[in-house]
Structure formats: structure tokens, C-alpha cells
JSON list of C-alpha atoms in Angstrom, two decimals:
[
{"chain": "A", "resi": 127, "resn": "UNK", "atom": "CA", "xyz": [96.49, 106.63, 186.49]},
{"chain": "A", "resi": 128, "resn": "UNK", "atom": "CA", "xyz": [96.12, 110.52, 186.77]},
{"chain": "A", "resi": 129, "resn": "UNK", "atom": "CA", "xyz": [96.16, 112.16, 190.84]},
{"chain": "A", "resi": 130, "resn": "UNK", "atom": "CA", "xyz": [94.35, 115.09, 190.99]},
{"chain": "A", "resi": 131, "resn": "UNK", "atom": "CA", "xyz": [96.80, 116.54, 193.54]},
{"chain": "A", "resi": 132, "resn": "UNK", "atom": "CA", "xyz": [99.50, 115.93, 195.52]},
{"chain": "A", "resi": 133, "resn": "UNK", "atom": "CA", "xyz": [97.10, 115.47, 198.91]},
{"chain": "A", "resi": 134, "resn": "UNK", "atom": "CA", "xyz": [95.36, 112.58, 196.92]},
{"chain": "A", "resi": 135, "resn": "UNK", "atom": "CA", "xyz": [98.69, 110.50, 195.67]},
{"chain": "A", "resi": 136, "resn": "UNK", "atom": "CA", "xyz": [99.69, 111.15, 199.46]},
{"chain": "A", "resi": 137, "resn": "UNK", "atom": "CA", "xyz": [96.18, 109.27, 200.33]},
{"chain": "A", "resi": 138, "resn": "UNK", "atom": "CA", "xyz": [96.89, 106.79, 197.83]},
{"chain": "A", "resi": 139, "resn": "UNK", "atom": "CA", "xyz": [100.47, 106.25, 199.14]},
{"chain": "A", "resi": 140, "resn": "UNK", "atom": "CA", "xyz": [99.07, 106.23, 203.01]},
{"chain": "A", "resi": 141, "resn": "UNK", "atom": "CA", "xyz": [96.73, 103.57, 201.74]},
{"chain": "A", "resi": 142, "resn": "UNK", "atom": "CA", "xyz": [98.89, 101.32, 200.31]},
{"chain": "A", "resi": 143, "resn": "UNK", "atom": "CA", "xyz": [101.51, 101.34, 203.26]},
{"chain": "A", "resi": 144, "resn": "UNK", "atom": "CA", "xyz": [98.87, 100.52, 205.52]},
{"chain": "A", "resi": 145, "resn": "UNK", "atom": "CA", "xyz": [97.96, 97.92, 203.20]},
{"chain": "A", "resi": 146, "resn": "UNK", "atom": "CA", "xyz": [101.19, 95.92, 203.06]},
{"chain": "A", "resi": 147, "resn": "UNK", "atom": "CA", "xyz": [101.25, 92.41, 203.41]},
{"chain": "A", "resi": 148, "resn": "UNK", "atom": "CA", "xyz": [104.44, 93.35, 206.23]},
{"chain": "A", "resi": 149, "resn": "UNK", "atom": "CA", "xyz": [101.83, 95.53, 207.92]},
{"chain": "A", "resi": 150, "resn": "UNK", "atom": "CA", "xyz": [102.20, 98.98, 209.05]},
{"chain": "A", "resi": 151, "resn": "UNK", "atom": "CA", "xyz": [105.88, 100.22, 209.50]},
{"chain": "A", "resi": 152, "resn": "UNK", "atom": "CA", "xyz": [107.45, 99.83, 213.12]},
{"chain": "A", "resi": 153, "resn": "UNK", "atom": "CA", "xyz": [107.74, 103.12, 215.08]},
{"chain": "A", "resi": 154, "resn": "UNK", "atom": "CA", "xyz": [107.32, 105.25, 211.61]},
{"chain": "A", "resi": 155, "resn": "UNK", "atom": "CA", "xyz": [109.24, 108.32, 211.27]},
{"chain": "A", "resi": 156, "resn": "UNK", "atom": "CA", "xyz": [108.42, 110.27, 207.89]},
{"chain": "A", "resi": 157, "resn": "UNK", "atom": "CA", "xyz": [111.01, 113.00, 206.14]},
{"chain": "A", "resi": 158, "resn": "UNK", "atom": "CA", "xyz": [109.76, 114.58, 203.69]},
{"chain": "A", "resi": 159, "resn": "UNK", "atom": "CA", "xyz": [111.39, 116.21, 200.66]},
{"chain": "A", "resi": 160, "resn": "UNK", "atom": "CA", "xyz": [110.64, 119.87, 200.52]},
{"chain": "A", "resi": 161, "resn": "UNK", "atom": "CA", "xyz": [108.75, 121.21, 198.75]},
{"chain": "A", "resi": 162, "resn": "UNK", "atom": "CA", "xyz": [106.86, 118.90, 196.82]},
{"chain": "A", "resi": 163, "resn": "UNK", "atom": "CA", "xyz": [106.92, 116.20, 198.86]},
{"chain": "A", "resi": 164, "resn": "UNK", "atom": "CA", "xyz": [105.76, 117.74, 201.80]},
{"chain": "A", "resi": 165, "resn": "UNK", "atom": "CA", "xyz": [101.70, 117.90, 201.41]},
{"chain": "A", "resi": 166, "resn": "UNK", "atom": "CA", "xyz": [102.43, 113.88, 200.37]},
{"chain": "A", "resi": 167, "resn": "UNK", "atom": "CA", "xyz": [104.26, 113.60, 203.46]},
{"chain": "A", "resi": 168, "resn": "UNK", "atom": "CA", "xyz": [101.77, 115.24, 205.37]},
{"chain": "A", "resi": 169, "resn": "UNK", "atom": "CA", "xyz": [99.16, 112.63, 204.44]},
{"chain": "A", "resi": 170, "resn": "UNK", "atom": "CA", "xyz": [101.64, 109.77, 205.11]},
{"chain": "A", "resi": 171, "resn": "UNK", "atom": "CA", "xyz": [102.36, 110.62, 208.66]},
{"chain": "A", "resi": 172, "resn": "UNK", "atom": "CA", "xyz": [98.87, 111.23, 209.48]},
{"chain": "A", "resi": 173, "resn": "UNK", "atom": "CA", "xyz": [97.70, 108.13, 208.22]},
{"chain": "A", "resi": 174, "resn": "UNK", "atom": "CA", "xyz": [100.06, 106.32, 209.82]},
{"chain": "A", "resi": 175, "resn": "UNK", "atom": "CA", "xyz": [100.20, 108.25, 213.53]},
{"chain": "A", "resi": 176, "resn": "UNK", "atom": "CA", "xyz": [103.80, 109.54, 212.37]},
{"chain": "A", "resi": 177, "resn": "UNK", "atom": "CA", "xyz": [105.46, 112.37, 213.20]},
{"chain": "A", "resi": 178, "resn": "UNK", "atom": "CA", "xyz": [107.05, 114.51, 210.34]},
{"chain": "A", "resi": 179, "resn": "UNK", "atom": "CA", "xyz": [110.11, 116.56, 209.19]},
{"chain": "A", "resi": 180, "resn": "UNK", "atom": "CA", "xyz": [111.77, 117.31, 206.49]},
{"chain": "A", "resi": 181, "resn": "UNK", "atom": "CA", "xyz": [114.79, 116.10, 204.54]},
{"chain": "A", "resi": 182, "resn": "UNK", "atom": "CA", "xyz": [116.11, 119.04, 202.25]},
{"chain": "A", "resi": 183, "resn": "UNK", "atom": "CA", "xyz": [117.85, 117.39, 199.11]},
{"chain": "A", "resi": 184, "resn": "UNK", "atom": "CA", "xyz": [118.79, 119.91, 196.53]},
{"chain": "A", "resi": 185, "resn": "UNK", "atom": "CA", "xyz": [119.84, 119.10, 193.24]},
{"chain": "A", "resi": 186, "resn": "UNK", "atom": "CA", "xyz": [122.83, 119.91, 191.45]},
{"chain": "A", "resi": 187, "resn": "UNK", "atom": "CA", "xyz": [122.72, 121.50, 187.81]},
{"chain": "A", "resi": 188, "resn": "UNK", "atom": "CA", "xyz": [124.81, 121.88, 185.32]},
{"chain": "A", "resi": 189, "resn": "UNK", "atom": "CA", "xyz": [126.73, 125.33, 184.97]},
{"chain": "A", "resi": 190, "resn": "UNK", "atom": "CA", "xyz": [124.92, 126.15, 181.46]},
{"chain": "A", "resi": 191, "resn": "UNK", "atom": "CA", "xyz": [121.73, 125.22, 182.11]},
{"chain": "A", "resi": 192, "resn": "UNK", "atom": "CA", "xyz": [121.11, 124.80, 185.62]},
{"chain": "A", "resi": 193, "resn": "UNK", "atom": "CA", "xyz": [117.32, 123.10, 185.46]},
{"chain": "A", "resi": 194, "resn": "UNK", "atom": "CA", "xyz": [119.66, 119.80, 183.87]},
{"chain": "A", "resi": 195, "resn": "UNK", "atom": "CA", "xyz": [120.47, 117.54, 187.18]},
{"chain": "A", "resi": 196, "resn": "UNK", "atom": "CA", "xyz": [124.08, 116.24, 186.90]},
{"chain": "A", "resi": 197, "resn": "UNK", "atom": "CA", "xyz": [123.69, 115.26, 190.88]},
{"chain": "A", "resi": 198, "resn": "UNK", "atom": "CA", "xyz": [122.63, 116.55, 194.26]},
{"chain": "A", "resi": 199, "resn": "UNK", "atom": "CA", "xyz": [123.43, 116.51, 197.92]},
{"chain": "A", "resi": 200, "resn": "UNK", "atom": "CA", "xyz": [121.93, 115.86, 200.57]},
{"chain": "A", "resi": 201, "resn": "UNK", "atom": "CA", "xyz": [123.16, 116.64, 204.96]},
{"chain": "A", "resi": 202, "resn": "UNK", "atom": "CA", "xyz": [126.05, 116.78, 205.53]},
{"chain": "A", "resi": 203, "resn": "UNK", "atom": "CA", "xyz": [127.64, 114.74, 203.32]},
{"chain": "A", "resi": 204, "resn": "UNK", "atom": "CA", "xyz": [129.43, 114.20, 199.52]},
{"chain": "A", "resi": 205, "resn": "UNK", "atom": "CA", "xyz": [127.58, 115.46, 196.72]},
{"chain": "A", "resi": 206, "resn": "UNK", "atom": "CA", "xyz": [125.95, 112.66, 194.80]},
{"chain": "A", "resi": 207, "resn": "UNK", "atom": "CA", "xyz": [126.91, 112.75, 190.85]},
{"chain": "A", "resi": 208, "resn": "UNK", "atom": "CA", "xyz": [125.31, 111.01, 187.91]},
{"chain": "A", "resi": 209, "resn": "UNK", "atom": "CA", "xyz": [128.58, 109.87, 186.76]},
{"chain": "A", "resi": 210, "resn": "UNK", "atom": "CA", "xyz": [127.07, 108.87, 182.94]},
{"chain": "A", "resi": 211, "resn": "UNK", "atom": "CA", "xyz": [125.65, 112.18, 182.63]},
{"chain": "A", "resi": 212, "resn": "UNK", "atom": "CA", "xyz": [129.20, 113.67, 183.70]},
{"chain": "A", "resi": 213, "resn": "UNK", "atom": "CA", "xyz": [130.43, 112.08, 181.40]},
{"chain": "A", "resi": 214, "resn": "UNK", "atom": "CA", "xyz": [128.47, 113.14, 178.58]},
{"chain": "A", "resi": 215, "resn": "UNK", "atom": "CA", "xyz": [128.16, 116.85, 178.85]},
{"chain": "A", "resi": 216, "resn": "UNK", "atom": "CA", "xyz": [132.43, 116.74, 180.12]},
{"chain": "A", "resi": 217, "resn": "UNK", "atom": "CA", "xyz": [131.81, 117.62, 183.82]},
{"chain": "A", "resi": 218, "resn": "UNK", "atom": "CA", "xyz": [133.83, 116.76, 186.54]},
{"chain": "A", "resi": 219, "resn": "UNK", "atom": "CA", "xyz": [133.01, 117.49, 189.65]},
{"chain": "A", "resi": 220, "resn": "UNK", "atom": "CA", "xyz": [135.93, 120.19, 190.13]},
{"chain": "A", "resi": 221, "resn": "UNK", "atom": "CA", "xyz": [133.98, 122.25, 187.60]},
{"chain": "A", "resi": 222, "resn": "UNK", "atom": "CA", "xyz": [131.04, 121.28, 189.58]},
{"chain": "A", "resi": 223, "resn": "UNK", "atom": "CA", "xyz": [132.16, 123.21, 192.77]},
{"chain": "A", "resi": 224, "resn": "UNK", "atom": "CA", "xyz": [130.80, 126.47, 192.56]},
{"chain": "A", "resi": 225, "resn": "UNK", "atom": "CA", "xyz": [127.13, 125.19, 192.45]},
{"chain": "A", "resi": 226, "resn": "UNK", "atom": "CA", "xyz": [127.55, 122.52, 194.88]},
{"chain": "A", "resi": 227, "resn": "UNK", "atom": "CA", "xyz": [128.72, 125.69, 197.16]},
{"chain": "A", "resi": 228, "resn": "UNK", "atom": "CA", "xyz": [125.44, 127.43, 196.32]},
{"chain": "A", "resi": 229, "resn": "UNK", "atom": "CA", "xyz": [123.34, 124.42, 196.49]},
{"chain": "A", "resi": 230, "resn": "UNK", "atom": "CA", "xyz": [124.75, 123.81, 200.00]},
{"chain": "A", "resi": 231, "resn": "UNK", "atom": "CA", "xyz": [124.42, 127.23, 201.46]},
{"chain": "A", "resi": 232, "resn": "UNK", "atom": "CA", "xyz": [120.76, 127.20, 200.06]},
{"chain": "A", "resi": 233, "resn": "UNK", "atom": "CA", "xyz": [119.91, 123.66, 201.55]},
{"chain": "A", "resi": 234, "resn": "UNK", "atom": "CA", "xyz": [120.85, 125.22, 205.02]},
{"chain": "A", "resi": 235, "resn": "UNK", "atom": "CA", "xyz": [119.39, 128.09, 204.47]},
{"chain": "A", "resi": 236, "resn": "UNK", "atom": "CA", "xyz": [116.10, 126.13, 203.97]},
{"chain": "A", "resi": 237, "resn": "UNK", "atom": "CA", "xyz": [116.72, 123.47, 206.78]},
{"chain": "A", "resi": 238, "resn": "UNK", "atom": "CA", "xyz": [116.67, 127.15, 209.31]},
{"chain": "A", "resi": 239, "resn": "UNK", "atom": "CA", "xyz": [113.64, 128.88, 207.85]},
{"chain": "A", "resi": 240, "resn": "UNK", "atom": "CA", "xyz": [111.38, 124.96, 207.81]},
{"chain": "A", "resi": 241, "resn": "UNK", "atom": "CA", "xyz": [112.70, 123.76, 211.57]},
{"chain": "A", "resi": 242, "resn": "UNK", "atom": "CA", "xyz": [112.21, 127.66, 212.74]},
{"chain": "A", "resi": 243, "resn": "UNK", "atom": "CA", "xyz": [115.78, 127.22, 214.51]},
{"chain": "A", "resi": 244, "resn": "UNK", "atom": "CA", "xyz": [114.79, 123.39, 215.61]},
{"chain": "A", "resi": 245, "resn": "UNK", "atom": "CA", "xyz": [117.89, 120.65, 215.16]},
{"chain": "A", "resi": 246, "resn": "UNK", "atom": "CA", "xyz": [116.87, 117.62, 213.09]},
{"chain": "A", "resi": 247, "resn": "UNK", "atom": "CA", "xyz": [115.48, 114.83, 214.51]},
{"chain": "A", "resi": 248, "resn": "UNK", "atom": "CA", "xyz": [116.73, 111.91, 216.46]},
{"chain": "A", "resi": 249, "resn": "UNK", "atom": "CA", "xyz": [115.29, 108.73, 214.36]},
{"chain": "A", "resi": 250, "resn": "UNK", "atom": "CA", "xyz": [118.17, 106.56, 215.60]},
{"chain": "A", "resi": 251, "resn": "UNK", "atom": "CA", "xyz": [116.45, 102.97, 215.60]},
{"chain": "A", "resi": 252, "resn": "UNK", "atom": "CA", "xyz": [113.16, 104.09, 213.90]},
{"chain": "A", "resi": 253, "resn": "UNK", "atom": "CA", "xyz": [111.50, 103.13, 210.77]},
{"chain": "A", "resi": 254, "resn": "UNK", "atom": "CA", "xyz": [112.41, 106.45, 208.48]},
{"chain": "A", "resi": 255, "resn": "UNK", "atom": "CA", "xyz": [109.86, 107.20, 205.59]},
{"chain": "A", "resi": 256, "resn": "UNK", "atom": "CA", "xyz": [111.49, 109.34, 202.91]},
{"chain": "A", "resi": 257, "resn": "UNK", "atom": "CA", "xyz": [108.70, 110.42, 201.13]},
{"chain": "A", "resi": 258, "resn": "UNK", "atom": "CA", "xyz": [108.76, 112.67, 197.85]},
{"chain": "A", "resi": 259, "resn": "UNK", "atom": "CA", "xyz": [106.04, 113.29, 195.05]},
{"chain": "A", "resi": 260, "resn": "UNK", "atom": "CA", "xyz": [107.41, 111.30, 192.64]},
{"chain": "A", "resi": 261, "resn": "UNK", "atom": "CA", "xyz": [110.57, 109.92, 191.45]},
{"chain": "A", "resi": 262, "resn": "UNK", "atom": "CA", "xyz": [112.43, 110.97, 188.04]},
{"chain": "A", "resi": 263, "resn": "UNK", "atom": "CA", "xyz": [116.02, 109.77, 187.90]},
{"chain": "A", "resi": 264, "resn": "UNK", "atom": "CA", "xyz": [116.36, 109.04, 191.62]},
{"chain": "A", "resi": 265, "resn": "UNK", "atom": "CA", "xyz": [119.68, 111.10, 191.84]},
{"chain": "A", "resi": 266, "resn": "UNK", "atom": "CA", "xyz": [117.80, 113.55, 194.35]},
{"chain": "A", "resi": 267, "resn": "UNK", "atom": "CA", "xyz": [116.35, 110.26, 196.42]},
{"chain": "A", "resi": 268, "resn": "UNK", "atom": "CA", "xyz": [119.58, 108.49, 196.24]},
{"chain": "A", "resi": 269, "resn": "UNK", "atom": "CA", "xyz": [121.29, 111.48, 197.99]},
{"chain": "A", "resi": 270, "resn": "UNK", "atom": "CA", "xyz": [118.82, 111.68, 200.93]},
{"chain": "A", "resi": 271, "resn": "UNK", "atom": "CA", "xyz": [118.61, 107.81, 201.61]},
{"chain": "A", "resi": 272, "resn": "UNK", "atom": "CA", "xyz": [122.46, 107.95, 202.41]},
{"chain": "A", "resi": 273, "resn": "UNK", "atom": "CA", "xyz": [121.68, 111.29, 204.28]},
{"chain": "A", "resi": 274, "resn": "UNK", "atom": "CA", "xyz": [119.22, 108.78, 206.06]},
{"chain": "A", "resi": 275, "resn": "UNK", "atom": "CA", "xyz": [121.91, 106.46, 206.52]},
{"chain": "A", "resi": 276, "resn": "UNK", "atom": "CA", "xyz": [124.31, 108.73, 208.64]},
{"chain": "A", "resi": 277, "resn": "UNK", "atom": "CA", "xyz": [121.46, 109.33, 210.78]},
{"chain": "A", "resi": 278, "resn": "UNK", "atom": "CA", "xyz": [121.63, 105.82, 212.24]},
{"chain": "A", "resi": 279, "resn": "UNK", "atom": "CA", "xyz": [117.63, 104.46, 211.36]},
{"chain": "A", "resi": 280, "resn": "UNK", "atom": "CA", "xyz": [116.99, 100.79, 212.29]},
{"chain": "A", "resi": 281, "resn": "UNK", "atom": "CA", "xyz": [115.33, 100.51, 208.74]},
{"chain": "A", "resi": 282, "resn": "UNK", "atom": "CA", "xyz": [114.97, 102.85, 205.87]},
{"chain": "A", "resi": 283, "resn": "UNK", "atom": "CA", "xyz": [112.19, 103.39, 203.46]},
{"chain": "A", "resi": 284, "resn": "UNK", "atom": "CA", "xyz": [111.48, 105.06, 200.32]},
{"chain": "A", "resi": 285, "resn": "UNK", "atom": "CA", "xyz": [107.99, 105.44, 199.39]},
{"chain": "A", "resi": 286, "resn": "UNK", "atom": "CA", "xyz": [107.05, 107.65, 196.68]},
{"chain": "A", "resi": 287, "resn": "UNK", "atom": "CA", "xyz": [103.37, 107.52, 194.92]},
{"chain": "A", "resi": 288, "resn": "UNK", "atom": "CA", "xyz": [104.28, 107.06, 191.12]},
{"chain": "A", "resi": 289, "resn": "UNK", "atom": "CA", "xyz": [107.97, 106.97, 189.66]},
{"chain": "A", "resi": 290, "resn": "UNK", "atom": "CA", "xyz": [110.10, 105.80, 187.20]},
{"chain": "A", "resi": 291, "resn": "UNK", "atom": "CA", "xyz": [110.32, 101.73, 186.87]},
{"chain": "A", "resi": 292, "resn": "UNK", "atom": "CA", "xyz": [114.07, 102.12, 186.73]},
{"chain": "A", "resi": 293, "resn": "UNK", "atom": "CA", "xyz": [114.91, 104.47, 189.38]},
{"chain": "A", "resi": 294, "resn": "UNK", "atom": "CA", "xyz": [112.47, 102.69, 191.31]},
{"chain": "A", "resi": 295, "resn": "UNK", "atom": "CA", "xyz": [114.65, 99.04, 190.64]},
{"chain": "A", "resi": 296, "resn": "UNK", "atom": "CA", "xyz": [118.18, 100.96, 191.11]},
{"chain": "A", "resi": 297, "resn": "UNK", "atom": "CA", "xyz": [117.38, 102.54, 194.76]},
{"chain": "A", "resi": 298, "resn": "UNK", "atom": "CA", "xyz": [116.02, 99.04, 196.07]},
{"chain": "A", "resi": 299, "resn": "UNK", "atom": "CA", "xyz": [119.67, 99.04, 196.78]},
{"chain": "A", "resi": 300, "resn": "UNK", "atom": "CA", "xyz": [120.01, 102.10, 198.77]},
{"chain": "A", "resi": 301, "resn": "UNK", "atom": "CA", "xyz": [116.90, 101.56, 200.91]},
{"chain": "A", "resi": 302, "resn": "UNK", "atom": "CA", "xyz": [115.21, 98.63, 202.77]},
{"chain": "A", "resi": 303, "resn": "UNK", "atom": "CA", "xyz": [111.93, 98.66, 201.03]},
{"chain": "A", "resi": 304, "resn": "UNK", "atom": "CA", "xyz": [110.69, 100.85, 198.19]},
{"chain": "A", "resi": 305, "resn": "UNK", "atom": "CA", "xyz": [107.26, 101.91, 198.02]},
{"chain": "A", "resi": 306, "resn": "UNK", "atom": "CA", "xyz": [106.26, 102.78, 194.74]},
{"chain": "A", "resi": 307, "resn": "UNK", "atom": "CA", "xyz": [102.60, 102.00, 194.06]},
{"chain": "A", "resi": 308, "resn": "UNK", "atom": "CA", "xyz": [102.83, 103.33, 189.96]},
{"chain": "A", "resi": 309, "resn": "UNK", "atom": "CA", "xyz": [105.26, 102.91, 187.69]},
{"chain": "A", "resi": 310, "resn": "UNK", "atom": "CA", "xyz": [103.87, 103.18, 184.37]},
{"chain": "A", "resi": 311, "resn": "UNK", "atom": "CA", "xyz": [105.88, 102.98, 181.29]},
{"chain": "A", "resi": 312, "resn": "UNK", "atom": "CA", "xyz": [107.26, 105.31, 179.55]},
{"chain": "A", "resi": 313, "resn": "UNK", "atom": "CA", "xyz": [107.69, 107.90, 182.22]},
{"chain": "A", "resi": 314, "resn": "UNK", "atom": "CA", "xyz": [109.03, 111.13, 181.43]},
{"chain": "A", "resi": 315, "resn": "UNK", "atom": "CA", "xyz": [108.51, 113.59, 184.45]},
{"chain": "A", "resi": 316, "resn": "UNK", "atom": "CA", "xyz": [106.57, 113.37, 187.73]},
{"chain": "A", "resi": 317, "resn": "UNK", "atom": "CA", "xyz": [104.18, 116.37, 186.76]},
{"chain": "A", "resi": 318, "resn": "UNK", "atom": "CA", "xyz": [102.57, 114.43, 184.05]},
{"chain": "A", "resi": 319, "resn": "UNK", "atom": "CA", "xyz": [100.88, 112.51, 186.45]},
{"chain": "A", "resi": 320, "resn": "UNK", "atom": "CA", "xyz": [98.89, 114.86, 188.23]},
{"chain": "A", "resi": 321, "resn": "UNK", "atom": "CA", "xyz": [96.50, 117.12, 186.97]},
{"chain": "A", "resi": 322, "resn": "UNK", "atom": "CA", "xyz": [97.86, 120.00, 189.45]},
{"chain": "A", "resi": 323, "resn": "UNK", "atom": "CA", "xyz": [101.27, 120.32, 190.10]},
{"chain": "A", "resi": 324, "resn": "UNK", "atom": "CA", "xyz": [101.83, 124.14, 191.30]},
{"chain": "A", "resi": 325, "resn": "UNK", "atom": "CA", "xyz": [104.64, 124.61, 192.89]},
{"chain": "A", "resi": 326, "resn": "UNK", "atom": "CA", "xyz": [104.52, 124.17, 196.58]},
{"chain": "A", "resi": 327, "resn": "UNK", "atom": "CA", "xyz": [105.48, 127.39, 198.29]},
{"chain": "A", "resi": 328, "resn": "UNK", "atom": "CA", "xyz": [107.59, 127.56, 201.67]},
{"chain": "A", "resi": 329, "resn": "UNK", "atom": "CA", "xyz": [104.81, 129.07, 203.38]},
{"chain": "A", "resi": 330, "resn": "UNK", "atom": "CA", "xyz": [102.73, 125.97, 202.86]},
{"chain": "A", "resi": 331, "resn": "UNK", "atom": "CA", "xyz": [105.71, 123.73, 204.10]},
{"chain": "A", "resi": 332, "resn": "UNK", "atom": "CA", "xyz": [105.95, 125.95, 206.76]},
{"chain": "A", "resi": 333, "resn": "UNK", "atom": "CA", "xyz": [101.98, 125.44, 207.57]},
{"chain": "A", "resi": 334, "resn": "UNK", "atom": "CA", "xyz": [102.24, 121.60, 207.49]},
{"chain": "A", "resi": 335, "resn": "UNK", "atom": "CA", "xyz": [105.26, 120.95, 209.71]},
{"chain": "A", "resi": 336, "resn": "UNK", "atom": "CA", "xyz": [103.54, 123.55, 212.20]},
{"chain": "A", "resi": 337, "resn": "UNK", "atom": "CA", "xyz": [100.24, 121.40, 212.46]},
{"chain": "A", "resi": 338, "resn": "UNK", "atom": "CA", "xyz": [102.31, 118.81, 213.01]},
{"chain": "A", "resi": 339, "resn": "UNK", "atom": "CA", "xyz": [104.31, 120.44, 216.18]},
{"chain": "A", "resi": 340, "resn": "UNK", "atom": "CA", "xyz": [107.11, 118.80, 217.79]},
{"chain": "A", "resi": 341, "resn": "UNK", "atom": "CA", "xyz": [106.14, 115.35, 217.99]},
{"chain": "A", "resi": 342, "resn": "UNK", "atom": "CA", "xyz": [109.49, 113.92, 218.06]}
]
């Protein structure tokens, strides 16, 4: 299994929801993780008469080497750690503080220039879609489902188009259903499942949220 882009898996993903043996999710609200999971997103809502935001998650890397995830953070609330990995590169999350500062001030910064000044949505009592382009450890999508959480949804889904058979198993606990249509074995990183995976620039997220307008 190979998508071409990130518009097909979103097609694929749109497909299967609509497909479920539950049927189509009640009163659908889809957040999207910027930036790759946006043109997924896109796809998602449309298909299923959705509206769509965005949920900005931002990871957390370590001090040397910032492109290693030791956790993220999602809202308003905690950072989220991946305590074994802590653990083994001698982290705590005092030492942790000065990124989690950055990673913060960035996340806001990003919520501002996607909602063009907007507040978040109200999806008290809706069905809420987080949708991303794939799932790697989960840390990130672990963070925004309890972001979800505070929000007050009357059920919470993750649907992703190909991740990681363990991540995939561990955040059945953090969500009410996870969508996952491919999880092959082994799986190293989302981009090896697409045959483009360009970054996704804010101008495009920017693009797709507009077409979308305020159909909250």
C-alpha cells in the first residue's frame, strides 16, 4: 500500500469512514493537525458534510537534537512526555522547560495566523475527528485527543490513513474509536508511505480552512 499524496490517503480515509459498519459519524466535527494533516482533513470533512479546523499539536524535542520527540503538547494543557524515552536519553522534564516554552509560544503563534484572529470552535456534544497523515509513535496524537477532551465532545475519534500497529492499539485508550485503515508491519515513518510527502506550507493550510469558511 503506497498513496500517491496526501489528498488520496484523505479519499481513502473519507471512504472508509463512510463505510463503517456504525455508519457515518453523528454531527461530525473534523480537527485537523497542521500541517500535514490538513489536505487529509480537508478531504475528510468534505466527504462527510463536516466542517473543519485545526488542532495545533507541536512536538517536543530533545535539547541536543531537537528533530528526536521526547513529548508534545497540545491547548492548553500539560505537556505530554514519553516517559521511556526520558528515561533513556536522562531527561526530566525540568530540563525539558525551555523548549516546551518555545513549543508553546509557537503553537499559539500558529493557532493566530490559521484562525486569522477566530477563537476555536465550540464542538461541545459533537462527534470530533482528529485527523493527521499518519501516525508514528502517537505521542503528538495522544496530546491532542486529551486537548479534545477538555473541549467537552460527546465522542472522540482518531482517524488517521496508515500508522503504526502499536500506536494505533495504545491510543484506542485515549479515543472512542480509532480509524486506522493501514497498519502494515514494520513501520518506520509516515513518509514512506506516500510517494509525495512535501512539506505542507502554511499558506496551503491557510487556503483550505478558507474554502471551508466559518461553518461552525
Amino acid at each position: 500500500m503506497l498513496f500517491h499524496d496526501r489528498r488520496e490517503a484523505g479519499r481513502d480515509l473519507a471512504r472508509r469512514l463512510l463505510e463503517r459498519a456504525e455508519g457515518v459519524p453523528t454531527d461530525p466535527f473534523v480537527l485537523a493537525l497542521p500541517r500535514g494533516g490538513v489536505p487529509v482533513g480537508d478531504e475528510v470533512a468534505r466527504a462527510l458534510g463536516a466542517p473543519l479546523d485545526v488542532l495545533v499539536a507541536r512536538k517536543i524535542g530533545a535539547p541536543y537534537n531537537p528533530e528526536v520527540g521526547v513529548g508534545a503538547l497540545a491547548g492548553e494543557g500539560p505537556p505530554l512526555y514519553d516517559e521511556r524515552t526520558l528515561a533513556m536519553l536522562e531527561l526530566t522534564a525540568e530540563k525539558l522547560s525551555p523548549q516546551v516554552a518555545r513549543e508553546r509560544t509557537e503553537l499559539h503563534r500558529r493557532e493566530d495566523l490559521y484562525r486569522g484572529g477566530r477563537p476555536a470552535p465550540d464542538v461541545t456534544g459533537r462527534t470530533v475527528l482528529v485527523v493527521d497523515d499518519g501516525l508514528a509513535t502517537g505521542v503528538t496524537a495522544r496530546a491532542a485527543l486529551r486537548a479534545v477532551r477538555e473541549m467537552k465532545p460527546g465522542r472522540v475519534m482518531l482517524a488517521v490513513p496508515v500508522g503504526s500497529p502499536e500506536a494505533a492499539r495504545a491510543l484506542a485508550a485515549e479515543a472512542d474509536e480509532v480509524v486506522c485503515p493501514h497498519q502494515p508491519q514494520p513501520f518506520y515513518a509516515v513518509g514512506q508511505w506516500y510517494e509525495e510527502f512535501d512539506q505542507v506550507g502554511d499558506d496551503e493550510v491557510i487556503t483550505i480552512l478558507r474554502g471551508h469558511g466559518d461553518g461552525r
